[in-house]
Amino acid sequence: MQFLLAFLVVGPLIGAAAALLPAPPGLKGKSPDQAVLRHGVTVTGVMLAAAIVLTLGFDHDHPAKMQATTDIKWIPALDVRLHLGVDGISLPLLVLTALLTFLCALYSYFKMPSGPSPKAFVALLLVLESGTLATFAVLDLVLFFLAFEMVLIPMYFLIARWGGDQRQAAAWKFILYTLLGSVVMLLGLLLIGLKAGTFDMVALATDNGRDITTSVQVIAVLAIGIGLAVKTPMWPLHSWLPDAHTAAPTVGSVLLAGVLLKMGTYGFVRIALPITPDGMHVFAPYLAAFAVAGIIYGSLACLALARPGAKGDLKRLIAYSSVGHMGFVLLGIASMTPTGVNGALFANIAHGLITGLLFFLVGALKDRYGTTDIDTLAGSAGAALYGRAPRFGGLLVFGAVASLGLPGLAGFWGEMLAMFGAFDPAPGLSRPAFLTFTAIAALGTLLTAAYLLVVVRRVCMGPRPTADQPQLADVQGYEFAAWTPLVALTVLAGLWPAVLLGLTDPAVQKLLAGGKS
């Protein structure tokens, strides 16, 4: 188990280096490009298998316990350690990252985005996977920052080199926003480590910030929170996200929404809540206010994009929907209750599955139509997916109803628990204020249903195609292989939420109690 977790973090880096080497003569296949894309599928498949074995070997009776740990001295003068471990909070995120990266590599093998050589594409994809897995596995503040930053460069190049229109501007906006937020976050992390005398996240969480004064905690939460809020993204620090999603290739959008956004909210749960609880208590009402503002703002922006004549981009609409969905995650964290935090962690996984599926679908829709402009898709004849590609249309409807939080699917539980947590927040937080936030968030669920149903009506419905209209390909075999796991897991998590909550709840209880089970 100890070796397996270390292999999960380092394995993709070894695979990235191997991707840049010439393919062995017997493994070239039809072309070097095909060989390197197959290499990407193989490496990410091995990482997914390792994540599954790690899950099977995980002690599910004690999910609050940090398992598969590695703890080696790295910089003794600062007590910085190569400390890795996994518990019920990080395990689902590790599996989600490994799954989505494998599905992206599989999809790219059959539908490589237009751009430079696949060698660099596969290498960047694997470096991105390594950085993301490391973020969820490390237990040292300095290592967390390094892993947090490690994903920026690969995502920048994936957008800038393999993206669509306006890709250079979108890539620069992405990296400038996130780098500026990270610089501020580093100051907060250093402040905690130097004041407490250690950067070890387990020791700091167990202490619950008792060695750090309230004023220092407030400053640290403000600094760390800004960096995490940019990555989440929290309104009003979200403006890089729609441009990045619109310009990114399909697999870039899937990974950006599915796992990169989760790094920000994971940081709030793993660092801010247990290590600086007094500082979080001060900022919790403001975090909740920004969260519900994002919920309403994201929903209204989507409604504006979906209306006829707005020339709205479907990919951009889903990006704005992420601002709203991540608002529910932040609201659950701001409640500082086990119920709210569990809801936030559940919503994290649900959003990764559902939005990952939606970005896959929109990318495939663009491949078929050459555009994601909603007005063009819903023109005089309309995309009419029900009649022209019934399986594709059915999958798009499934993604939409899952995203709006239909009971029985994964999107329902996280948002409901986040609002339950806000309905009865932690002691010391203003109940009337959080009741107001809960009511606003509930309004956001109605707005979410409204814009998604408008999209379904405009894109999926319409007259049956006439004989002179070109035939539209339905779901292909490789698409079915890449999308089916996301559909199945969305249904499984919706019907059996204990799969996730049984892992996260004991770990959350221990984290909020200062390391006491």
Short mmCIF file of C-alpha atoms in Angstrom, two decimals:
data_model
loop_
_atom_site.label_atom_id
_atom_site.label_comp_id
_atom_site.label_asym_id
_atom_site.label_seq_id
_atom_site.Cartn_x
_atom_site.Cartn_y
_atom_site.Cartn_z
CA MET A 1 0.00 0.00 0.00
CA GLN A 2 2.81 2.39 0.89
CA PHE A 3 4.59 1.64 -2.39
CA LEU A 4 1.34 1.81 -4.33
CA LEU A 5 0.55 5.40 -3.27
CA ALA A 6 4.09 6.54 -4.04
CA PHE A 7 3.86 4.79 -7.43
CA LEU A 8 0.58 6.63 -8.17
CA VAL A 9 2.33 9.97 -7.68
CA VAL A 10 5.62 9.17 -9.47
CA GLY A 11 4.39 6.71 -12.14
CA PRO A 12 2.86 9.30 -14.50
CA LEU A 13 6.12 11.31 -14.42
CA ILE A 14 8.08 8.25 -15.52
CA GLY A 15 5.47 7.66 -18.22
CA ALA A 16 5.74 11.30 -19.36
CA ALA A 17 9.52 10.97 -19.75
CA ALA A 18 9.09 7.70 -21.66
CA ALA A 19 6.53 9.34 -23.99
CA LEU A 20 9.20 11.75 -25.24
CA LEU A 21 11.57 8.89 -26.20
CA PRO A 22 11.41 7.15 -29.60
CA ALA A 23 9.05 4.18 -29.64
CA PRO A 24 10.75 0.77 -29.64
CA PRO A 25 10.72 -0.80 -33.15
CA GLY A 26 8.24 -3.53 -32.21
CA LEU A 27 5.75 -1.10 -30.62
CA LYS A 28 5.43 1.57 -33.30
CA GLY A 29 2.22 0.18 -34.74
CA LYS A 30 0.98 2.03 -37.81
CA SER A 31 2.84 5.23 -36.93
CA PRO A 32 4.88 6.87 -34.13
CA ASP A 33 1.86 9.06 -33.33
CA GLN A 34 -0.32 6.01 -32.76
CA ALA A 35 2.40 4.47 -30.59
CA VAL A 36 2.66 7.45 -28.25
CA LEU A 37 -1.13 7.75 -27.94
CA ARG A 38 -1.29 4.05 -27.09
CA HIS A 39 1.47 4.66 -24.54
CA GLY A 40 -0.72 7.33 -22.91
CA VAL A 41 -3.67 4.91 -22.67
CA THR A 42 -1.40 2.21 -21.21
CA VAL A 43 0.20 4.40 -18.54
CA THR A 44 -3.07 6.01 -17.43
CA GLY A 45 -4.68 2.56 -17.42
CA VAL A 46 -1.96 1.26 -15.13
CA MET A 47 -2.49 4.27 -12.84
CA LEU A 48 -6.24 3.59 -12.74
CA ALA A 49 -5.58 -0.06 -11.92
CA ALA A 50 -3.22 1.02 -9.13
CA ALA A 51 -5.88 3.39 -7.75
CA ILE A 52 -8.45 0.57 -7.77
CA VAL A 53 -6.03 -1.80 -5.99
CA LEU A 54 -5.33 0.96 -3.46
CA THR A 55 -9.09 1.29 -2.91
CA LEU A 56 -9.52 -2.47 -2.47
CA GLY A 57 -6.62 -2.58 0.00
CA PHE A 58 -7.86 0.45 1.93
CA ASP A 59 -9.11 -0.30 5.44
CA HIS A 60 -12.75 0.71 4.94
CA ASP A 61 -13.50 0.07 8.62
CA HIS A 62 -11.18 2.93 9.61
CA PRO A 63 -11.45 5.57 6.84
CA ALA A 64 -10.48 8.35 9.26
CA LYS A 65 -7.04 6.79 9.68
CA MET A 66 -4.26 8.02 7.39
CA GLN A 67 -3.15 4.94 5.42
CA ALA A 68 -0.42 3.93 2.96
CA THR A 69 1.81 6.57 4.53
CA THR A 70 5.36 7.50 3.55
CA ASP A 71 7.22 9.93 5.83
CA ILE A 72 10.83 10.81 4.93
CA LYS A 73 12.88 13.85 5.95
CA TRP A 74 13.51 16.22 3.04
CA ILE A 75 14.54 19.65 4.40
CA PRO A 76 15.31 19.07 8.10
CA ALA A 77 16.04 22.75 8.84
CA LEU A 78 12.40 23.64 8.06
CA ASP A 79 10.95 20.25 9.04
CA VAL A 80 9.72 19.76 5.47
CA ARG A 81 9.02 16.07 4.83
CA LEU A 82 8.17 13.83 1.91
CA HIS A 83 4.92 12.85 3.62
CA LEU A 84 2.23 10.96 1.68
CA GLY A 85 -0.97 9.35 2.89
CA VAL A 86 -4.60 8.70 2.01
CA ASP A 87 -7.82 8.71 4.03
CA GLY A 88 -11.54 8.73 3.31
CA ILE A 89 -11.39 12.35 2.13
CA SER A 90 -8.60 11.99 -0.43
CA LEU A 91 -9.23 8.42 -1.69
CA PRO A 92 -12.32 9.26 -3.84
CA LEU A 93 -10.47 12.20 -5.40
CA LEU A 94 -7.47 10.01 -6.25
CA VAL A 95 -9.73 7.47 -7.97
CA LEU A 96 -11.67 10.21 -9.80
CA THR A 97 -8.41 11.73 -11.10
CA ALA A 98 -7.08 8.38 -12.30
CA LEU A 99 -10.41 7.50 -13.95
CA LEU A 100 -10.91 10.80 -15.80
CA THR A 101 -7.29 10.90 -17.01
CA PHE A 102 -7.58 7.36 -18.37
CA LEU A 103 -10.87 8.17 -20.13
CA CYS A 104 -9.31 11.31 -21.63
CA ALA A 105 -6.30 9.33 -22.88
CA LEU A 106 -8.62 6.68 -24.35
CA TYR A 107 -10.77 9.32 -26.05
CA SER A 108 -7.67 11.08 -27.44
CA TYR A 109 -6.38 7.82 -28.93
CA PHE A 110 -9.35 7.82 -31.28
CA LYS A 111 -9.98 11.60 -31.45
CA MET A 112 -6.69 13.42 -31.00
CA PRO A 113 -7.24 17.22 -30.86
CA SER A 114 -5.72 19.14 -33.75
CA GLY A 115 -2.35 20.63 -32.91
CA PRO A 116 1.34 19.74 -32.64
CA SER A 117 2.85 16.29 -32.19
CA PRO A 118 1.01 13.86 -29.88
CA LYS A 119 4.29 13.24 -28.01
CA ALA A 120 4.10 16.53 -26.16
CA PHE A 121 0.34 16.13 -25.68
CA VAL A 122 0.68 12.75 -23.95
CA ALA A 123 3.64 13.90 -21.85
CA LEU A 124 1.74 16.97 -20.65
CA LEU A 125 -1.34 14.88 -19.88
CA LEU A 126 0.74 12.56 -17.69
CA VAL A 127 2.51 15.41 -15.89
CA LEU A 128 -0.91 16.93 -15.21
CA GLU A 129 -2.10 13.61 -13.77
CA SER A 130 0.97 13.33 -11.53
CA GLY A 131 0.54 16.85 -10.15
CA THR A 132 -3.15 16.33 -9.44
CA LEU A 133 -2.64 12.96 -7.74
CA ALA A 134 0.18 14.44 -5.68
CA THR A 135 -2.04 17.31 -4.51
CA PHE A 136 -4.51 14.82 -3.03
CA ALA A 137 -1.81 12.54 -1.57
CA VAL A 138 0.78 14.85 0.05
CA LEU A 139 0.59 15.74 3.75
CA ASP A 140 3.11 18.56 3.92
CA LEU A 141 2.22 22.21 3.25
CA VAL A 142 5.31 22.85 1.10
CA LEU A 143 4.72 19.71 -0.96
CA PHE A 144 1.05 20.65 -1.29
CA PHE A 145 2.05 24.00 -2.78
CA LEU A 146 4.54 22.40 -5.19
CA ALA A 147 1.96 19.85 -6.37
CA PHE A 148 -0.69 22.57 -6.58
CA GLU A 149 1.57 24.57 -8.90
CA MET A 150 2.75 21.57 -10.90
CA VAL A 151 -0.50 21.34 -12.85
CA LEU A 152 -0.42 24.93 -14.15
CA ILE A 153 2.22 24.55 -16.87
CA PRO A 154 0.76 21.40 -18.50
CA MET A 155 -2.75 22.87 -18.52
CA TYR A 156 -1.41 26.15 -19.96
CA PHE A 157 0.19 24.32 -22.90
CA LEU A 158 -2.81 22.03 -23.42
CA ILE A 159 -4.96 25.14 -23.88
CA ALA A 160 -2.40 27.23 -25.79
CA ARG A 161 -1.24 24.52 -28.24
CA TRP A 162 -4.27 22.25 -28.71
CA GLY A 163 -7.14 24.66 -27.95
CA GLY A 164 -9.59 26.40 -30.23
CA ASP A 165 -10.23 30.07 -31.00
CA GLN A 166 -8.69 32.65 -28.65
CA ARG A 167 -6.59 29.90 -27.06
CA GLN A 168 -3.52 32.05 -26.42
CA ALA A 169 -5.47 34.74 -24.56
CA ALA A 170 -7.40 32.13 -22.57
CA ALA A 171 -4.21 30.27 -21.63
CA TRP A 172 -2.49 33.47 -20.45
CA LYS A 173 -5.54 34.48 -18.44
CA PHE A 174 -5.66 31.04 -16.82
CA ILE A 175 -2.02 31.00 -15.75
CA LEU A 176 -1.84 34.63 -14.62
CA TYR A 177 -4.92 34.35 -12.40
CA THR A 178 -3.84 31.08 -10.84
CA LEU A 179 -0.20 32.10 -10.38
CA LEU A 180 -1.13 35.36 -8.68
CA GLY A 181 -3.49 33.49 -6.36
CA SER A 182 -0.81 30.91 -5.64
CA VAL A 183 1.77 33.53 -4.65
CA VAL A 184 -0.60 34.86 -2.01
CA MET A 185 -1.42 31.32 -0.89
CA LEU A 186 2.29 30.51 -0.44
CA LEU A 187 2.64 33.39 2.00
CA GLY A 188 -0.21 32.00 4.09
CA LEU A 189 1.25 28.47 4.07
CA LEU A 190 4.68 29.76 5.11
CA LEU A 191 3.11 31.84 7.87
CA ILE A 192 1.41 28.74 9.33
CA GLY A 193 4.51 26.56 9.05
CA LEU A 194 6.89 29.08 10.58
CA LYS A 195 4.57 30.04 13.42
CA ALA A 196 3.69 26.43 14.28
CA GLY A 197 7.23 25.12 13.78
CA THR A 198 6.17 22.41 11.32
CA PHE A 199 4.68 22.06 7.84
CA ASP A 200 3.25 18.60 8.57
CA MET A 201 -0.47 18.73 7.81
CA VAL A 202 -1.36 15.78 10.06
CA ALA A 203 0.39 17.27 13.08
CA LEU A 204 -1.12 20.71 12.41
CA ALA A 205 -4.63 19.27 11.99
CA THR A 206 -4.32 17.21 15.17
CA ASP A 207 -3.29 20.31 17.06
CA ASN A 208 -6.25 22.19 15.52
CA GLY A 209 -4.23 25.41 15.41
CA ARG A 210 -3.73 25.71 19.16
CA ASP A 211 -0.15 26.97 18.70
CA ILE A 212 -1.28 29.66 16.24
CA THR A 213 -2.90 32.84 17.53
CA THR A 214 -6.28 33.93 16.19
CA SER A 215 -4.82 36.98 14.43
CA VAL A 216 -2.26 34.81 12.62
CA GLN A 217 -5.01 32.35 11.66
CA VAL A 218 -7.13 35.15 10.22
CA ILE A 219 -4.23 36.42 8.08
CA ALA A 220 -3.35 32.89 7.00
CA VAL A 221 -6.92 32.01 6.02
CA LEU A 222 -7.24 35.21 4.02
CA ALA A 223 -4.01 34.51 2.10
CA ILE A 224 -4.59 30.78 1.58
CA GLY A 225 -8.29 31.32 0.84
CA ILE A 226 -7.54 33.71 -2.04
CA GLY A 227 -5.31 31.15 -3.75
CA LEU A 228 -7.78 28.33 -3.22
CA ALA A 229 -10.74 30.48 -4.25
CA VAL A 230 -9.12 31.31 -7.61
CA LYS A 231 -8.63 27.62 -8.38
CA THR A 232 -12.14 26.61 -7.16
CA PRO A 233 -13.27 29.11 -8.77
CA MET A 234 -15.23 31.35 -6.43
CA TRP A 235 -17.13 34.41 -7.60
CA PRO A 236 -15.77 37.07 -8.30
CA LEU A 237 -12.39 35.36 -8.95
CA HIS A 238 -13.89 33.10 -11.61
CA SER A 239 -13.49 35.11 -14.80
CA TRP A 240 -10.59 33.01 -16.13
CA LEU A 241 -12.73 29.84 -16.16
CA PRO A 242 -15.23 30.44 -19.01
CA ASP A 243 -12.47 31.55 -21.39
CA ALA A 244 -10.24 28.60 -20.45
CA HIS A 245 -13.06 26.07 -20.91
CA THR A 246 -14.25 27.59 -24.19
CA ALA A 247 -10.75 27.54 -25.71
CA ALA A 248 -9.50 24.24 -24.23
CA PRO A 249 -9.61 20.96 -26.18
CA THR A 250 -12.28 18.51 -25.05
CA VAL A 251 -9.99 16.50 -22.77
CA GLY A 252 -8.56 19.72 -21.32
CA SER A 253 -12.06 20.88 -20.36
CA VAL A 254 -12.88 17.47 -18.84
CA LEU A 255 -9.77 17.49 -16.63
CA LEU A 256 -10.07 21.16 -15.75
CA ALA A 257 -13.67 20.78 -14.55
CA GLY A 258 -13.39 17.22 -13.32
CA VAL A 259 -10.28 17.38 -11.12
CA LEU A 260 -8.41 20.70 -11.20
CA LEU A 261 -11.26 22.70 -9.67
CA LYS A 262 -11.43 20.15 -6.85
CA MET A 263 -7.90 21.06 -5.74
CA GLY A 264 -9.15 24.38 -4.40
CA THR A 265 -12.04 22.99 -2.36
CA TYR A 266 -9.87 20.10 -1.15
CA GLY A 267 -7.41 22.68 0.19
CA PHE A 268 -10.17 24.35 2.20
CA VAL A 269 -11.13 21.00 3.78
CA ARG A 270 -7.64 19.63 4.33
CA ILE A 271 -5.87 22.84 5.41
CA ALA A 272 -8.13 25.76 6.31
CA LEU A 273 -10.82 23.94 8.34
CA PRO A 274 -8.66 21.79 10.64
CA ILE A 275 -5.46 23.89 10.89
CA THR A 276 -6.92 27.39 11.17
CA PRO A 277 -10.44 26.87 12.60
CA ASP A 278 -10.58 30.28 14.33
CA GLY A 279 -9.64 32.06 11.12
CA MET A 280 -12.20 30.04 9.17
CA HIS A 281 -14.83 30.92 11.75
CA VAL A 282 -14.19 34.62 11.08
CA PHE A 283 -14.40 34.26 7.30
CA ALA A 284 -17.12 31.58 7.06
CA PRO A 285 -20.04 34.05 6.63
CA TYR A 286 -18.15 35.90 3.87
CA LEU A 287 -17.24 32.62 2.16
CA ALA A 288 -20.90 31.57 2.27
CA ALA A 289 -21.99 34.95 0.86
CA PHE A 290 -19.57 34.68 -2.06
CA ALA A 291 -20.68 31.07 -2.57
CA VAL A 292 -24.38 31.89 -2.97
CA ALA A 293 -23.51 34.92 -5.11
CA GLY A 294 -21.67 32.52 -7.39
CA ILE A 295 -24.64 30.15 -7.47
CA ILE A 296 -27.02 32.90 -8.60
CA TYR A 297 -24.49 34.60 -10.89
CA GLY A 298 -23.57 31.34 -12.63
CA SER A 299 -27.22 30.40 -13.13
CA LEU A 300 -28.21 33.82 -14.50
CA ALA A 301 -25.20 33.83 -16.85
CA CYS A 302 -26.29 30.41 -18.16
CA LEU A 303 -29.86 31.60 -18.65
CA ALA A 304 -28.56 34.59 -20.60
CA LEU A 305 -26.43 32.34 -22.83
CA ALA A 306 -29.28 29.89 -23.42
CA ARG A 307 -31.88 32.42 -24.57
CA PRO A 308 -32.59 32.72 -28.33
CA GLY A 309 -30.48 35.29 -30.15
CA ALA A 310 -27.79 35.47 -27.47
CA LYS A 311 -25.21 33.63 -29.61
CA GLY A 312 -24.31 31.66 -26.50
CA ASP A 313 -21.66 28.97 -26.60
CA LEU A 314 -22.72 25.64 -25.09
CA LYS A 315 -19.22 24.97 -23.79
CA ARG A 316 -19.14 28.39 -22.15
CA LEU A 317 -22.56 27.73 -20.62
CA ILE A 318 -21.34 24.55 -18.94
CA ALA A 319 -18.29 26.46 -17.68
CA TYR A 320 -20.54 29.05 -16.03
CA SER A 321 -22.63 26.22 -14.59
CA SER A 322 -19.45 25.05 -12.82
CA VAL A 323 -19.26 28.40 -11.03
CA GLY A 324 -22.74 27.74 -9.64
CA HIS A 325 -22.12 24.10 -8.73
CA MET A 326 -18.85 24.87 -6.97
CA GLY A 327 -20.77 27.54 -5.04
CA PHE A 328 -22.69 24.72 -3.34
CA VAL A 329 -19.39 23.07 -2.42
CA LEU A 330 -18.13 26.30 -0.85
CA LEU A 331 -21.43 26.80 0.99
CA GLY A 332 -21.11 23.36 2.57
CA ILE A 333 -17.52 24.10 3.65
CA ALA A 334 -18.53 27.50 5.04
CA SER A 335 -21.12 25.86 7.32
CA MET A 336 -18.19 24.22 9.19
CA THR A 337 -20.45 21.27 10.08
CA PRO A 338 -19.90 17.56 9.32
CA THR A 339 -23.10 17.52 7.27
CA GLY A 340 -22.06 20.51 5.15
CA VAL A 341 -18.48 19.35 4.62
CA ASN A 342 -19.63 15.84 3.69
CA GLY A 343 -22.04 17.41 1.22
CA ALA A 344 -19.21 19.50 -0.22
CA LEU A 345 -17.00 16.44 -0.71
CA PHE A 346 -19.87 14.48 -2.27
CA ALA A 347 -20.70 17.39 -4.59
CA ASN A 348 -17.03 17.52 -5.61
CA ILE A 349 -17.13 13.95 -6.89
CA ALA A 350 -20.59 14.35 -8.45
CA HIS A 351 -19.52 17.50 -10.29
CA GLY A 352 -16.41 15.75 -11.62
CA LEU A 353 -18.45 12.87 -13.02
CA ILE A 354 -21.35 14.87 -14.44
CA THR A 355 -19.48 17.88 -15.82
CA GLY A 356 -16.78 15.61 -17.21
CA LEU A 357 -19.52 13.77 -19.13
CA LEU A 358 -21.08 17.03 -20.33
CA PHE A 359 -17.78 18.36 -21.68
CA PHE A 360 -17.18 15.07 -23.48
CA LEU A 361 -20.65 15.36 -25.05
CA VAL A 362 -20.23 18.99 -26.08
CA GLY A 363 -16.83 18.22 -27.61
CA ALA A 364 -18.38 15.39 -29.64
CA LEU A 365 -21.25 17.69 -30.66
CA LYS A 366 -18.70 20.21 -31.97
CA ASP A 367 -16.96 17.47 -33.94
CA ARG A 368 -20.26 16.63 -35.62
CA TYR A 369 -21.58 20.16 -36.24
CA GLY A 370 -18.37 22.20 -36.31
CA THR A 371 -19.78 24.60 -33.72
CA THR A 372 -21.10 24.81 -30.17
CA ASP A 373 -23.07 28.01 -30.78
CA ILE A 374 -26.50 27.34 -29.28
CA ASP A 375 -28.39 29.48 -31.80
CA THR A 376 -26.75 27.61 -34.68
CA LEU A 377 -27.47 24.25 -33.08
CA ALA A 378 -31.08 25.30 -32.51
CA GLY A 379 -31.57 26.94 -35.90
CA SER A 380 -34.60 26.59 -38.15
CA ALA A 381 -34.38 22.79 -38.11
CA GLY A 382 -32.61 22.58 -34.76
CA ALA A 383 -30.03 20.02 -33.80
CA ALA A 384 -33.02 17.76 -33.05
CA LEU A 385 -30.79 15.16 -31.43
CA TYR A 386 -33.74 13.01 -30.41
CA GLY A 387 -34.55 12.36 -34.05
CA ARG A 388 -31.08 12.51 -35.62
CA ALA A 389 -28.94 10.79 -32.97
CA PRO A 390 -31.24 9.38 -30.27
CA ARG A 391 -28.50 7.80 -28.10
CA PHE A 392 -26.44 10.97 -28.19
CA GLY A 393 -29.51 13.06 -27.38
CA GLY A 394 -30.43 10.73 -24.53
CA LEU A 395 -26.95 11.05 -23.03
CA LEU A 396 -27.09 14.85 -23.24
CA VAL A 397 -30.45 14.83 -21.44
CA PHE A 398 -29.04 12.45 -18.82
CA GLY A 399 -26.11 14.81 -18.19
CA ALA A 400 -28.46 17.79 -17.95
CA VAL A 401 -30.89 16.22 -15.46
CA ALA A 402 -27.97 14.88 -13.40
CA SER A 403 -26.46 18.36 -13.33
CA LEU A 404 -29.71 19.97 -12.17
CA GLY A 405 -29.78 17.63 -9.17
CA LEU A 406 -32.49 15.12 -10.01
CA PRO A 407 -33.06 12.78 -7.02
CA GLY A 408 -31.59 9.36 -7.68
CA LEU A 409 -28.53 10.74 -9.44
CA ALA A 410 -25.22 11.90 -7.95
CA GLY A 411 -25.88 15.63 -8.31
CA PHE A 412 -28.73 15.57 -5.78
CA TRP A 413 -27.00 14.47 -2.58
CA GLY A 414 -24.09 16.88 -2.45
CA GLU A 415 -26.17 20.01 -2.97
CA MET A 416 -28.88 18.85 -0.57
CA LEU A 417 -26.38 18.06 2.21
CA ALA A 418 -24.54 21.35 1.63
CA MET A 419 -27.82 23.24 2.13
CA PHE A 420 -28.67 21.11 5.19
CA GLY A 421 -25.30 22.06 6.66
CA ALA A 422 -25.93 25.75 6.00
CA PHE A 423 -29.43 25.45 7.47
CA ASP A 424 -27.89 24.59 10.85
CA PRO A 425 -24.32 25.98 10.82
CA ALA A 426 -21.58 25.41 13.39
CA PRO A 427 -21.97 27.05 16.83
CA GLY A 428 -21.01 30.71 16.81
CA LEU A 429 -22.04 31.32 13.20
CA SER A 430 -25.09 33.51 12.55
CA ARG A 431 -28.09 31.20 12.00
CA PRO A 432 -30.27 33.95 10.38
CA ALA A 433 -27.48 34.78 7.92
CA PHE A 434 -26.99 31.15 6.96
CA LEU A 435 -30.74 30.61 6.65
CA THR A 436 -30.74 33.47 4.15
CA PHE A 437 -27.84 31.86 2.29
CA THR A 438 -29.72 28.55 2.21
CA ALA A 439 -32.83 30.21 0.75
CA ILE A 440 -30.74 31.91 -1.96
CA ALA A 441 -29.01 28.61 -2.77
CA ALA A 442 -32.43 26.92 -3.06
CA LEU A 443 -33.43 29.59 -5.59
CA GLY A 444 -30.24 28.73 -7.46
CA THR A 445 -31.41 25.12 -7.86
CA LEU A 446 -34.54 26.37 -9.61
CA LEU A 447 -32.53 28.60 -11.93
CA THR A 448 -30.21 25.67 -12.69
CA ALA A 449 -33.16 23.52 -13.71
CA ALA A 450 -34.48 26.38 -15.87
CA TYR A 451 -31.37 26.91 -18.00
CA LEU A 452 -30.61 23.21 -18.42
CA LEU A 453 -34.16 22.47 -19.55
CA VAL A 454 -33.95 25.38 -22.01
CA VAL A 455 -30.76 23.87 -23.44
CA VAL A 456 -32.37 20.44 -23.75
CA ARG A 457 -35.43 21.89 -25.47
CA ARG A 458 -33.40 23.93 -27.96
CA VAL A 459 -30.69 21.38 -28.79
CA CYS A 460 -32.42 18.01 -28.46
CA MET A 461 -35.96 18.77 -29.64
CA GLY A 462 -37.03 19.78 -33.11
CA PRO A 463 -38.59 18.40 -36.30
CA ARG A 464 -37.39 15.08 -37.65
CA PRO A 465 -34.59 15.47 -40.20
CA THR A 466 -35.59 15.64 -43.85
CA ALA A 467 -34.01 13.52 -46.54
CA ASP A 468 -31.76 16.36 -47.76
CA GLN A 469 -30.21 16.95 -44.31
CA PRO A 470 -26.81 15.30 -43.70
CA GLN A 471 -26.79 12.18 -41.56
CA LEU A 472 -25.56 12.74 -37.98
CA ALA A 473 -23.43 10.00 -36.45
CA ASP A 474 -24.79 8.59 -33.22
CA VAL A 475 -22.59 7.47 -30.33
CA GLN A 476 -19.45 5.74 -31.63
CA GLY A 477 -17.81 2.73 -30.00
CA TYR A 478 -14.88 4.66 -28.48
CA GLU A 479 -17.27 7.32 -27.18
CA PHE A 480 -19.41 4.65 -25.58
CA ALA A 481 -16.31 3.23 -23.86
CA ALA A 482 -15.22 6.66 -22.58
CA TRP A 483 -18.64 7.83 -21.39
CA THR A 484 -20.26 4.70 -19.93
CA PRO A 485 -18.19 4.67 -16.69
CA LEU A 486 -19.24 8.25 -15.94
CA VAL A 487 -22.91 7.42 -16.49
CA ALA A 488 -22.71 4.26 -14.38
CA LEU A 489 -20.93 5.99 -11.48
CA THR A 490 -23.39 8.91 -11.57
CA VAL A 491 -26.26 6.45 -11.14
CA LEU A 492 -24.41 4.39 -8.52
CA ALA A 493 -23.55 7.41 -6.37
CA GLY A 494 -27.11 8.69 -6.69
CA LEU A 495 -28.76 5.41 -5.66
CA TRP A 496 -26.16 4.38 -3.08
CA PRO A 497 -24.65 7.56 -1.55
CA ALA A 498 -23.23 5.54 1.35
CA VAL A 499 -20.44 4.45 -1.03
CA LEU A 500 -18.94 7.92 -0.68
CA LEU A 501 -20.40 9.12 2.61
CA GLY A 502 -19.19 6.00 4.41
CA LEU A 503 -15.65 7.01 3.46
CA THR A 504 -15.82 10.76 4.03
CA ASP A 505 -17.95 11.05 7.19
CA PRO A 506 -15.56 9.44 9.74
CA ALA A 507 -12.61 11.36 8.25
CA VAL A 508 -14.52 14.65 8.35
CA GLN A 509 -15.64 14.05 11.94
CA LYS A 510 -12.05 13.42 12.97
CA LEU A 511 -10.74 16.42 11.04
CA LEU A 512 -13.22 18.83 12.60
CA ALA A 513 -12.61 17.37 16.07
CA GLY A 514 -8.88 18.05 15.95
CA GLY A 515 -7.70 14.54 15.21
CA LYS A 516 -9.94 12.80 17.75
CA SER A 517 -12.02 9.99 16.21
#
